[in-house]
């Protein structure tokens, strides 16, 4: 199995990075984690076959994680997709998705896709099997609007991928990431503590409790991007591939 960072940027495109979107492929799985506004061009730039993606997991409804879906769905419609697609995310996704589609492309939510489209609601700490992917959502802490906010512990092909999503420090990150083969964690700032986001210094203080086999930092602001050369941790970059 492999994970490719299609986009690992923050909401502001810091460093010219695309919005959050990770692509996981293996013998039996092909899915995306988040689909931010710029994800369709980012997927095309990497020549990723969109119509082979079976599942999109959405962590929350901020545009840099969610607003790529209308583009992805329109691309599927015009790209003659026939394969079923599952989109899973926090409570409210079944109303948020048509809303964002209508804002971006009027009437698009009322056009029936030529492929089977299923929208699945995920609930905190209720594991769910979606095809060959087992996902356990954890509640994370990321402000008042754009939620509910979920981080994911994903099991597939005997590997565990954990993703913090956007969050300030919460104890939920411990079971979410514990012993994971790959823990992708937000590191928005280096040591400045802000509400709703995680700084690297806070993450480091808890890292031994989480104990991931591999850690990769993502969703970095200019503060972090200016320090890439001096960091002790692996950092994501757009297009980077991780073998699992
Ligand atoms: Zn974000
Ligand atoms: Zn966010």
PDB file of C-alpha atoms and ligand atoms in Angstrom:
ATOM      1  CA  UNK A   1       0.000   0.000   0.000  1.00  0.00           C
ATOM      2  CA  UNK A   2       1.168   3.534  -0.582  1.00  0.00           C
ATOM      3  CA  UNK A   3       0.075   7.013   0.363  1.00  0.00           C
ATOM      4  CA  UNK A   4       0.749  10.005  -1.834  1.00  0.00           C
ATOM      5  CA  UNK A   5       0.415  13.557  -0.603  1.00  0.00           C
ATOM      6  CA  UNK A   6      -1.630  15.128  -3.376  1.00  0.00           C
ATOM      7  CA  UNK A   7      -1.818  18.302  -1.341  1.00  0.00           C
ATOM      8  CA  UNK A   8      -0.456  19.074   2.114  1.00  0.00           C
ATOM      9  CA  UNK A   9      -0.966  22.826   2.344  1.00  0.00           C
ATOM     10  CA  UNK A  10      -2.992  24.897   4.740  1.00  0.00           C
ATOM     11  CA  UNK A  11      -6.065  26.965   3.884  1.00  0.00           C
ATOM     12  CA  UNK A  12      -3.927  29.824   2.578  1.00  0.00           C
ATOM     13  CA  UNK A  13      -1.828  27.866   0.114  1.00  0.00           C
ATOM     14  CA  UNK A  14       1.296  28.609   2.167  1.00  0.00           C
ATOM     15  CA  UNK A  15       4.443  27.757   0.243  1.00  0.00           C
ATOM     16  CA  UNK A  16       2.376  27.326  -2.940  1.00  0.00           C
ATOM     17  CA  UNK A  17       1.129  24.012  -1.608  1.00  0.00           C
ATOM     18  CA  UNK A  18      -2.203  22.538  -2.639  1.00  0.00           C
ATOM     19  CA  UNK A  19      -5.020  22.090  -0.106  1.00  0.00           C
ATOM     20  CA  UNK A  20      -5.221  18.854   1.868  1.00  0.00           C
ATOM     21  CA  UNK A  21      -5.738  15.655  -0.102  1.00  0.00           C
ATOM     22  CA  UNK A  22      -3.987  12.311   0.427  1.00  0.00           C
ATOM     23  CA  UNK A  23      -4.326   9.375  -1.982  1.00  0.00           C
ATOM     24  CA  UNK A  24      -4.018   5.819  -0.646  1.00  0.00           C
ATOM     25  CA  UNK A  25      -3.719   2.861  -3.003  1.00  0.00           C
ATOM     26  CA  UNK A  26      -3.047  -0.827  -2.500  1.00  0.00           C
ATOM     27  CA  UNK A  27      -4.106  -4.238  -3.804  1.00  0.00           C
ATOM     28  CA  UNK A  28      -7.639  -3.795  -2.539  1.00  0.00           C
ATOM     29  CA  UNK A  29      -8.034  -0.106  -1.718  1.00  0.00           C
ATOM     30  CA  UNK A  30      -8.068   3.204  -3.569  1.00  0.00           C
ATOM     31  CA  UNK A  31      -9.251   6.173  -1.558  1.00  0.00           C
ATOM     32  CA  UNK A  32      -8.741   9.829  -0.761  1.00  0.00           C
ATOM     33  CA  UNK A  33      -8.435  11.451   2.624  1.00  0.00           C
ATOM     34  CA  UNK A  34      -9.897  14.963   2.295  1.00  0.00           C
ATOM     35  CA  UNK A  35     -10.496  16.829  -0.926  1.00  0.00           C
ATOM     36  CA  UNK A  36      -9.686  20.518  -0.569  1.00  0.00           C
ATOM     37  CA  UNK A  37     -10.621  23.205  -3.060  1.00  0.00           C
ATOM     38  CA  UNK A  38      -7.506  22.758  -5.215  1.00  0.00           C
ATOM     39  CA  UNK A  39      -7.492  18.949  -5.176  1.00  0.00           C
ATOM     40  CA  UNK A  40      -8.766  18.255  -8.690  1.00  0.00           C
ATOM     41  CA  UNK A  41      -5.926  20.131 -10.430  1.00  0.00           C
ATOM     42  CA  UNK A  42      -3.510  18.570  -7.935  1.00  0.00           C
ATOM     43  CA  UNK A  43      -4.802  15.051  -8.758  1.00  0.00           C
ATOM     44  CA  UNK A  44      -4.511  15.768 -12.480  1.00  0.00           C
ATOM     45  CA  UNK A  45      -1.005  17.146 -12.094  1.00  0.00           C
ATOM     46  CA  UNK A  46       0.022  13.791 -10.576  1.00  0.00           C
ATOM     47  CA  UNK A  47      -1.871  11.832 -13.263  1.00  0.00           C
ATOM     48  CA  UNK A  48      -4.047  10.095 -10.691  1.00  0.00           C
ATOM     49  CA  UNK A  49      -6.983   8.225 -12.228  1.00  0.00           C
ATOM     50  CA  UNK A  50      -9.912   9.821 -10.429  1.00  0.00           C
ATOM     51  CA  UNK A  51     -12.439   7.309 -11.678  1.00  0.00           C
ATOM     52  CA  UNK A  52     -10.644   4.473  -9.887  1.00  0.00           C
ATOM     53  CA  UNK A  53     -11.075   6.092  -6.477  1.00  0.00           C
ATOM     54  CA  UNK A  54     -13.707   4.184  -4.476  1.00  0.00           C
ATOM     55  CA  UNK A  55     -13.942   6.302  -1.348  1.00  0.00           C
ATOM     56  CA  UNK A  56     -13.345   9.846  -0.122  1.00  0.00           C
ATOM     57  CA  UNK A  57     -13.037  10.405   3.634  1.00  0.00           C
ATOM     58  CA  UNK A  58     -13.741  13.994   4.694  1.00  0.00           C
ATOM     59  CA  UNK A  59     -12.527  15.244   8.088  1.00  0.00           C
ATOM     60  CA  UNK A  60     -14.485  18.525   8.240  1.00  0.00           C
ATOM     61  CA  UNK A  61     -16.245  21.103   6.117  1.00  0.00           C
ATOM     62  CA  UNK A  62     -13.612  23.829   5.774  1.00  0.00           C
ATOM     63  CA  UNK A  63     -12.973  24.622   2.110  1.00  0.00           C
ATOM     64  CA  UNK A  64      -9.351  23.470   2.188  1.00  0.00           C
ATOM     65  CA  UNK A  65     -10.525  19.935   3.091  1.00  0.00           C
ATOM     66  CA  UNK A  66     -13.969  19.697   1.515  1.00  0.00           C
ATOM     67  CA  UNK A  67     -14.501  22.185  -1.321  1.00  0.00           C
ATOM     68  CA  UNK A  68     -12.810  20.009  -3.944  1.00  0.00           C
ATOM     69  CA  UNK A  69     -15.753  17.628  -3.984  1.00  0.00           C
ATOM     70  CA  UNK A  70     -17.934  19.602  -6.437  1.00  0.00           C
ATOM     71  CA  UNK A  71     -15.025  19.661  -8.911  1.00  0.00           C
ATOM     72  CA  UNK A  72     -14.295  15.958  -8.348  1.00  0.00           C
ATOM     73  CA  UNK A  73     -17.952  15.016  -8.844  1.00  0.00           C
ATOM     74  CA  UNK A  74     -18.354  17.135 -11.979  1.00  0.00           C
ATOM     75  CA  UNK A  75     -15.138  15.674 -13.361  1.00  0.00           C
ATOM     76  CA  UNK A  76     -16.554  12.193 -12.671  1.00  0.00           C
ATOM     77  CA  UNK A  77     -19.824  13.085 -14.398  1.00  0.00           C
ATOM     78  CA  UNK A  78     -18.108  14.453 -17.503  1.00  0.00           C
ATOM     79  CA  UNK A  79     -15.399  11.778 -17.355  1.00  0.00           C
ATOM     80  CA  UNK A  80     -18.047   9.056 -17.808  1.00  0.00           C
ATOM     81  CA  UNK A  81     -17.403   7.475 -14.470  1.00  0.00           C
ATOM     82  CA  UNK A  82     -19.311   4.228 -13.951  1.00  0.00           C
ATOM     83  CA  UNK A  83     -17.668   2.928 -10.791  1.00  0.00           C
ATOM     84  CA  UNK A  84     -19.615   3.532  -7.555  1.00  0.00           C
ATOM     85  CA  UNK A  85     -18.223   6.188  -5.237  1.00  0.00           C
ATOM     86  CA  UNK A  86     -18.618   6.518  -1.473  1.00  0.00           C
ATOM     87  CA  UNK A  87     -18.119   9.869   0.236  1.00  0.00           C
ATOM     88  CA  UNK A  88     -17.949   9.617   4.020  1.00  0.00           C
ATOM     89  CA  UNK A  89     -17.629  12.394   6.549  1.00  0.00           C
ATOM     90  CA  UNK A  90     -18.983  13.975   9.710  1.00  0.00           C
ATOM     91  CA  UNK A  91     -22.620  14.442  10.544  1.00  0.00           C
ATOM     92  CA  UNK A  92     -24.242  16.939   8.184  1.00  0.00           C
ATOM     93  CA  UNK A  93     -22.336  15.820   5.088  1.00  0.00           C
ATOM     94  CA  UNK A  94     -25.563  14.846   3.324  1.00  0.00           C
ATOM     95  CA  UNK A  95     -26.730  18.502   3.462  1.00  0.00           C
ATOM     96  CA  UNK A  96     -23.338  20.237   3.251  1.00  0.00           C
ATOM     97  CA  UNK A  97     -22.385  18.499   0.016  1.00  0.00           C
ATOM     98  CA  UNK A  98     -25.413  19.657  -2.050  1.00  0.00           C
ATOM     99  CA  UNK A  99     -25.010  23.137  -0.516  1.00  0.00           C
ATOM    100  CA  UNK A 100     -21.397  23.514  -1.617  1.00  0.00           C
ATOM    101  CA  UNK A 101     -22.263  22.112  -5.052  1.00  0.00           C
ATOM    102  CA  UNK A 102     -25.070  24.638  -5.504  1.00  0.00           C
ATOM    103  CA  UNK A 103     -22.848  27.543  -4.443  1.00  0.00           C
ATOM    104  CA  UNK A 104     -20.164  26.583  -6.924  1.00  0.00           C
ATOM    105  CA  UNK A 105     -22.225  25.181  -9.814  1.00  0.00           C
ATOM    106  CA  UNK A 106     -25.910  26.000  -9.714  1.00  0.00           C
ATOM    107  CA  UNK A 107     -28.226  22.988 -10.256  1.00  0.00           C
ATOM    108  CA  UNK A 108     -25.289  20.591 -10.047  1.00  0.00           C
ATOM    109  CA  UNK A 109     -26.617  18.913  -6.916  1.00  0.00           C
ATOM    110  CA  UNK A 110     -29.844  18.073  -8.735  1.00  0.00           C
ATOM    111  CA  UNK A 111     -28.182  16.376 -11.676  1.00  0.00           C
ATOM    112  CA  UNK A 112     -28.333  12.670 -10.991  1.00  0.00           C
ATOM    113  CA  UNK A 113     -24.884  11.120 -11.424  1.00  0.00           C
ATOM    114  CA  UNK A 114     -24.507   8.316 -13.959  1.00  0.00           C
ATOM    115  CA  UNK A 115     -22.690   6.334 -11.286  1.00  0.00           C
ATOM    116  CA  UNK A 116     -23.828   5.148  -7.873  1.00  0.00           C
ATOM    117  CA  UNK A 117     -22.971   7.818  -5.303  1.00  0.00           C
ATOM    118  CA  UNK A 118     -23.346   6.989  -1.596  1.00  0.00           C
ATOM    119  CA  UNK A 119     -22.988   9.532   1.175  1.00  0.00           C
ATOM    120  CA  UNK A 120     -22.089   8.007   4.533  1.00  0.00           C
ATOM    121  CA  UNK A 121     -22.187   9.782   7.899  1.00  0.00           C
ATOM    122  CA  UNK A 122     -19.410   8.893  10.329  1.00  0.00           C
ATOM    123  CA  UNK A 123     -19.756   9.294  14.079  1.00  0.00           C
ATOM    124  CA  UNK A 124     -17.028   9.717  16.703  1.00  0.00           C
ATOM    125  CA  UNK A 125     -15.667   6.457  18.039  1.00  0.00           C
ATOM    126  CA  UNK A 126     -17.993   4.354  15.918  1.00  0.00           C
ATOM    127  CA  UNK A 127     -15.784   2.226  13.672  1.00  0.00           C
ATOM    128  CA  UNK A 128     -17.111   1.717  10.195  1.00  0.00           C
ATOM    129  CA  UNK A 129     -16.112  -0.646   7.428  1.00  0.00           C
ATOM    130  CA  UNK A 130     -16.201   0.896   3.956  1.00  0.00           C
ATOM    131  CA  UNK A 131     -15.201  -1.709   1.380  1.00  0.00           C
ATOM    132  CA  UNK A 132     -11.780  -2.982   2.476  1.00  0.00           C
ATOM    133  CA  UNK A 133     -11.156   0.094   4.655  1.00  0.00           C
ATOM    134  CA  UNK A 134     -11.866   0.155   8.377  1.00  0.00           C
ATOM    135  CA  UNK A 135     -12.131   3.663   9.720  1.00  0.00           C
ATOM    136  CA  UNK A 136     -12.459   4.792  13.320  1.00  0.00           C
ATOM    137  CA  UNK A 137     -13.319   8.490  13.655  1.00  0.00           C
ATOM    138  CA  UNK A 138     -12.168  10.460  16.695  1.00  0.00           C
ATOM    139  CA  UNK A 139     -13.556  13.853  17.709  1.00  0.00           C
ATOM    140  CA  UNK A 140     -10.956  16.622  17.354  1.00  0.00           C
ATOM    141  CA  UNK A 141     -11.047  20.286  18.408  1.00  0.00           C
ATOM    142  CA  UNK A 142     -11.015  22.902  15.673  1.00  0.00           C
ATOM    143  CA  UNK A 143     -13.362  25.747  16.554  1.00  0.00           C
ATOM    144  CA  UNK A 144     -17.017  26.538  16.189  1.00  0.00           C
ATOM    145  CA  UNK A 145     -17.814  26.490  12.474  1.00  0.00           C
ATOM    146  CA  UNK A 146     -17.110  23.915   9.806  1.00  0.00           C
ATOM    147  CA  UNK A 147     -17.554  20.913  12.059  1.00  0.00           C
ATOM    148  CA  UNK A 148     -18.140  18.392  13.445  1.00  0.00           C
ATOM    149  CA  UNK A 149     -14.406  17.730  13.278  1.00  0.00           C
ATOM    150  CA  UNK A 150     -13.075  14.204  12.934  1.00  0.00           C
ATOM    151  CA  UNK A 151      -9.591  12.736  12.851  1.00  0.00           C
ATOM    152  CA  UNK A 152      -9.272   9.235  11.454  1.00  0.00           C
ATOM    153  CA  UNK A 153      -7.569   5.998  12.354  1.00  0.00           C
ATOM    154  CA  UNK A 154      -7.696   3.977   9.177  1.00  0.00           C
ATOM    155  CA  UNK A 155      -6.907   0.274   8.930  1.00  0.00           C
ATOM    156  CA  UNK A 156      -6.369  -1.304   5.536  1.00  0.00           C
ATOM    157  CA  UNK A 157      -4.177  -4.095   4.200  1.00  0.00           C
ATOM    158  CA  UNK A 158      -2.842  -4.786   7.713  1.00  0.00           C
ATOM    159  CA  UNK A 159      -1.527  -1.262   8.109  1.00  0.00           C
ATOM    160  CA  UNK A 160      -2.711   1.675  10.189  1.00  0.00           C
ATOM    161  CA  UNK A 161      -2.756   5.223   8.852  1.00  0.00           C
ATOM    162  CA  UNK A 162      -3.770   7.894  11.361  1.00  0.00           C
ATOM    163  CA  UNK A 163      -4.562  11.476  10.447  1.00  0.00           C
ATOM    164  CA  UNK A 164      -5.079  14.185  13.036  1.00  0.00           C
ATOM    165  CA  UNK A 165      -6.999  16.465  10.664  1.00  0.00           C
ATOM    166  CA  UNK A 166      -6.965  20.116  11.784  1.00  0.00           C
ATOM    167  CA  UNK A 167      -7.054  20.293  15.574  1.00  0.00           C
ATOM    168  CA  UNK A 168      -5.593  21.843  18.667  1.00  0.00           C
ATOM    169  CA  UNK A 169      -4.172  19.342  21.132  1.00  0.00           C
ATOM    170  CA  UNK A 170      -6.741  16.843  22.356  1.00  0.00           C
ATOM    171  CA  UNK A 171      -6.273  13.577  24.230  1.00  0.00           C
ATOM    172  CA  UNK A 172      -8.211  11.899  21.411  1.00  0.00           C
ATOM    173  CA  UNK A 173      -5.024  12.038  19.327  1.00  0.00           C
ATOM    174  CA  UNK A 174      -3.490   9.385  21.588  1.00  0.00           C
ATOM    175  CA  UNK A 175      -5.817   6.483  20.709  1.00  0.00           C
ATOM    176  CA  UNK A 176      -6.150   7.884  17.187  1.00  0.00           C
ATOM    177  CA  UNK A 177      -2.441   7.641  16.471  1.00  0.00           C
ATOM    178  CA  UNK A 178      -1.199   5.012  18.915  1.00  0.00           C
ATOM    179  CA  UNK A 179       1.417   2.729  17.326  1.00  0.00           C
ATOM    180  CA  UNK A 180       0.193   3.694  13.850  1.00  0.00           C
ATOM    181  CA  UNK A 181       2.375   2.678  10.928  1.00  0.00           C
ATOM    182  CA  UNK A 182       1.983   6.247   9.720  1.00  0.00           C
ATOM    183  CA  UNK A 183       0.708   9.202  11.730  1.00  0.00           C
ATOM    184  CA  UNK A 184       0.077  12.303   9.651  1.00  0.00           C
ATOM    185  CA  UNK A 185      -0.205  15.181  12.075  1.00  0.00           C
ATOM    186  CA  UNK A 186      -0.956  18.827  11.655  1.00  0.00           C
ATOM    187  CA  UNK A 187       1.963  21.035  12.695  1.00  0.00           C
ATOM    188  CA  UNK A 188       0.628  24.444  11.913  1.00  0.00           C
ATOM    189  CA  UNK A 189       3.090  26.449  13.983  1.00  0.00           C
ATOM    190  CA  UNK A 190       6.482  25.651  15.469  1.00  0.00           C
ATOM    191  CA  UNK A 191       6.011  26.647  19.118  1.00  0.00           C
ATOM    192  CA  UNK A 192       3.375  29.349  19.026  1.00  0.00           C
ATOM    193  CA  UNK A 193       0.206  28.055  20.664  1.00  0.00           C
ATOM    194  CA  UNK A 194      -2.969  29.150  18.889  1.00  0.00           C
ATOM    195  CA  UNK A 195      -6.565  28.037  19.231  1.00  0.00           C
ATOM    196  CA  UNK A 196      -7.879  25.354  16.882  1.00  0.00           C
ATOM    197  CA  UNK A 197      -4.490  24.303  15.475  1.00  0.00           C
ATOM    198  CA  UNK A 198      -1.613  22.140  16.619  1.00  0.00           C
ATOM    199  CA  UNK A 199       1.920  23.408  17.078  1.00  0.00           C
ATOM    200  CA  UNK A 200       4.926  21.137  16.706  1.00  0.00           C
ATOM    201  CA  UNK A 201       6.103  21.788  20.277  1.00  0.00           C
ATOM    202  CA  UNK A 202       2.752  20.601  21.670  1.00  0.00           C
ATOM    203  CA  UNK A 203       2.793  17.542  19.445  1.00  0.00           C
ATOM    204  CA  UNK A 204       6.352  16.711  20.499  1.00  0.00           C
ATOM    205  CA  UNK A 205       5.384  16.906  24.163  1.00  0.00           C
ATOM    206  CA  UNK A 206       2.870  14.106  23.618  1.00  0.00           C
ATOM    207  CA  UNK A 207       4.645  12.079  20.975  1.00  0.00           C
ATOM    208  CA  UNK A 208       5.860   9.362  23.354  1.00  0.00           C
ATOM    209  CA  UNK A 209       2.262   8.747  24.487  1.00  0.00           C
ATOM    210  CA  UNK A 210       1.214   8.268  20.867  1.00  0.00           C
ATOM    211  CA  UNK A 211       4.234   6.261  19.742  1.00  0.00           C
ATOM    212  CA  UNK A 212       3.671   6.191  15.993  1.00  0.00           C
ATOM    213  CA  UNK A 213       6.084   4.087  13.920  1.00  0.00           C
ATOM    214  CA  UNK A 214       6.381   6.959  11.481  1.00  0.00           C
ATOM    215  CA  UNK A 215       5.345  10.600  11.803  1.00  0.00           C
ATOM    216  CA  UNK A 216       4.894  13.034   8.931  1.00  0.00           C
ATOM    217  CA  UNK A 217       3.980  16.665   9.518  1.00  0.00           C
ATOM    218  CA  UNK A 218       1.439  18.414   7.335  1.00  0.00           C
ATOM    219  CA  UNK A 219      -0.754  21.556   7.050  1.00  0.00           C
ATOM    220  CA  UNK A 220       2.217  23.795   7.842  1.00  0.00           C
ATOM    221  CA  UNK A 221       2.035  27.580   7.908  1.00  0.00           C
ATOM    222  CA  UNK A 222       4.832  29.860   6.705  1.00  0.00           C
ATOM    223  CA  UNK A 223       6.213  29.734  10.268  1.00  0.00           C
ATOM    224  CA  UNK A 224       6.916  26.001   9.876  1.00  0.00           C
ATOM    225  CA  UNK A 225       7.848  26.120   6.193  1.00  0.00           C
ATOM    226  CA  UNK A 226      10.608  28.589   7.033  1.00  0.00           C
ATOM    227  CA  UNK A 227      12.194  26.003   9.352  1.00  0.00           C
ATOM    228  CA  UNK A 228      12.030  22.860   7.197  1.00  0.00           C
ATOM    229  CA  UNK A 229      15.816  22.464   7.081  1.00  0.00           C
ATOM    230  CA  UNK A 230      16.178  22.360  10.852  1.00  0.00           C
ATOM    231  CA  UNK A 231      13.280  20.060  11.804  1.00  0.00           C
ATOM    232  CA  UNK A 232      13.919  16.628  13.291  1.00  0.00           C
ATOM    233  CA  UNK A 233      10.792  15.157  11.716  1.00  0.00           C
ATOM    234  CA  UNK A 234       9.691  14.106   8.275  1.00  0.00           C
ATOM    235  CA  UNK A 235       7.539  16.705   6.581  1.00  0.00           C
ATOM    236  CA  UNK A 236       5.039  16.272   3.791  1.00  0.00           C
ATOM    237  CA  UNK A 237       5.430  17.823   0.373  1.00  0.00           C
ATOM    238  CA  UNK A 238       3.043  17.761  -2.566  1.00  0.00           C
ATOM    239  CA  UNK A 239       3.595  14.639  -4.651  1.00  0.00           C
ATOM    240  CA  UNK A 240       5.575  12.795  -1.945  1.00  0.00           C
ATOM    241  CA  UNK A 241       4.946   9.035  -1.824  1.00  0.00           C
ATOM    242  CA  UNK A 242       5.151   6.928   1.349  1.00  0.00           C
ATOM    243  CA  UNK A 243       5.332   3.140   1.116  1.00  0.00           C
ATOM    244  CA  UNK A 244       3.455   1.291   3.824  1.00  0.00           C
TER     245      UNK A 244
HETATM  246 ZN1  LIG B   1      -7.154  23.031   7.003  1.00  0.00          ZN
HETATM  247 ZN1  LIG B   2      -9.884  23.389   9.095  1.00  0.00          ZN
END
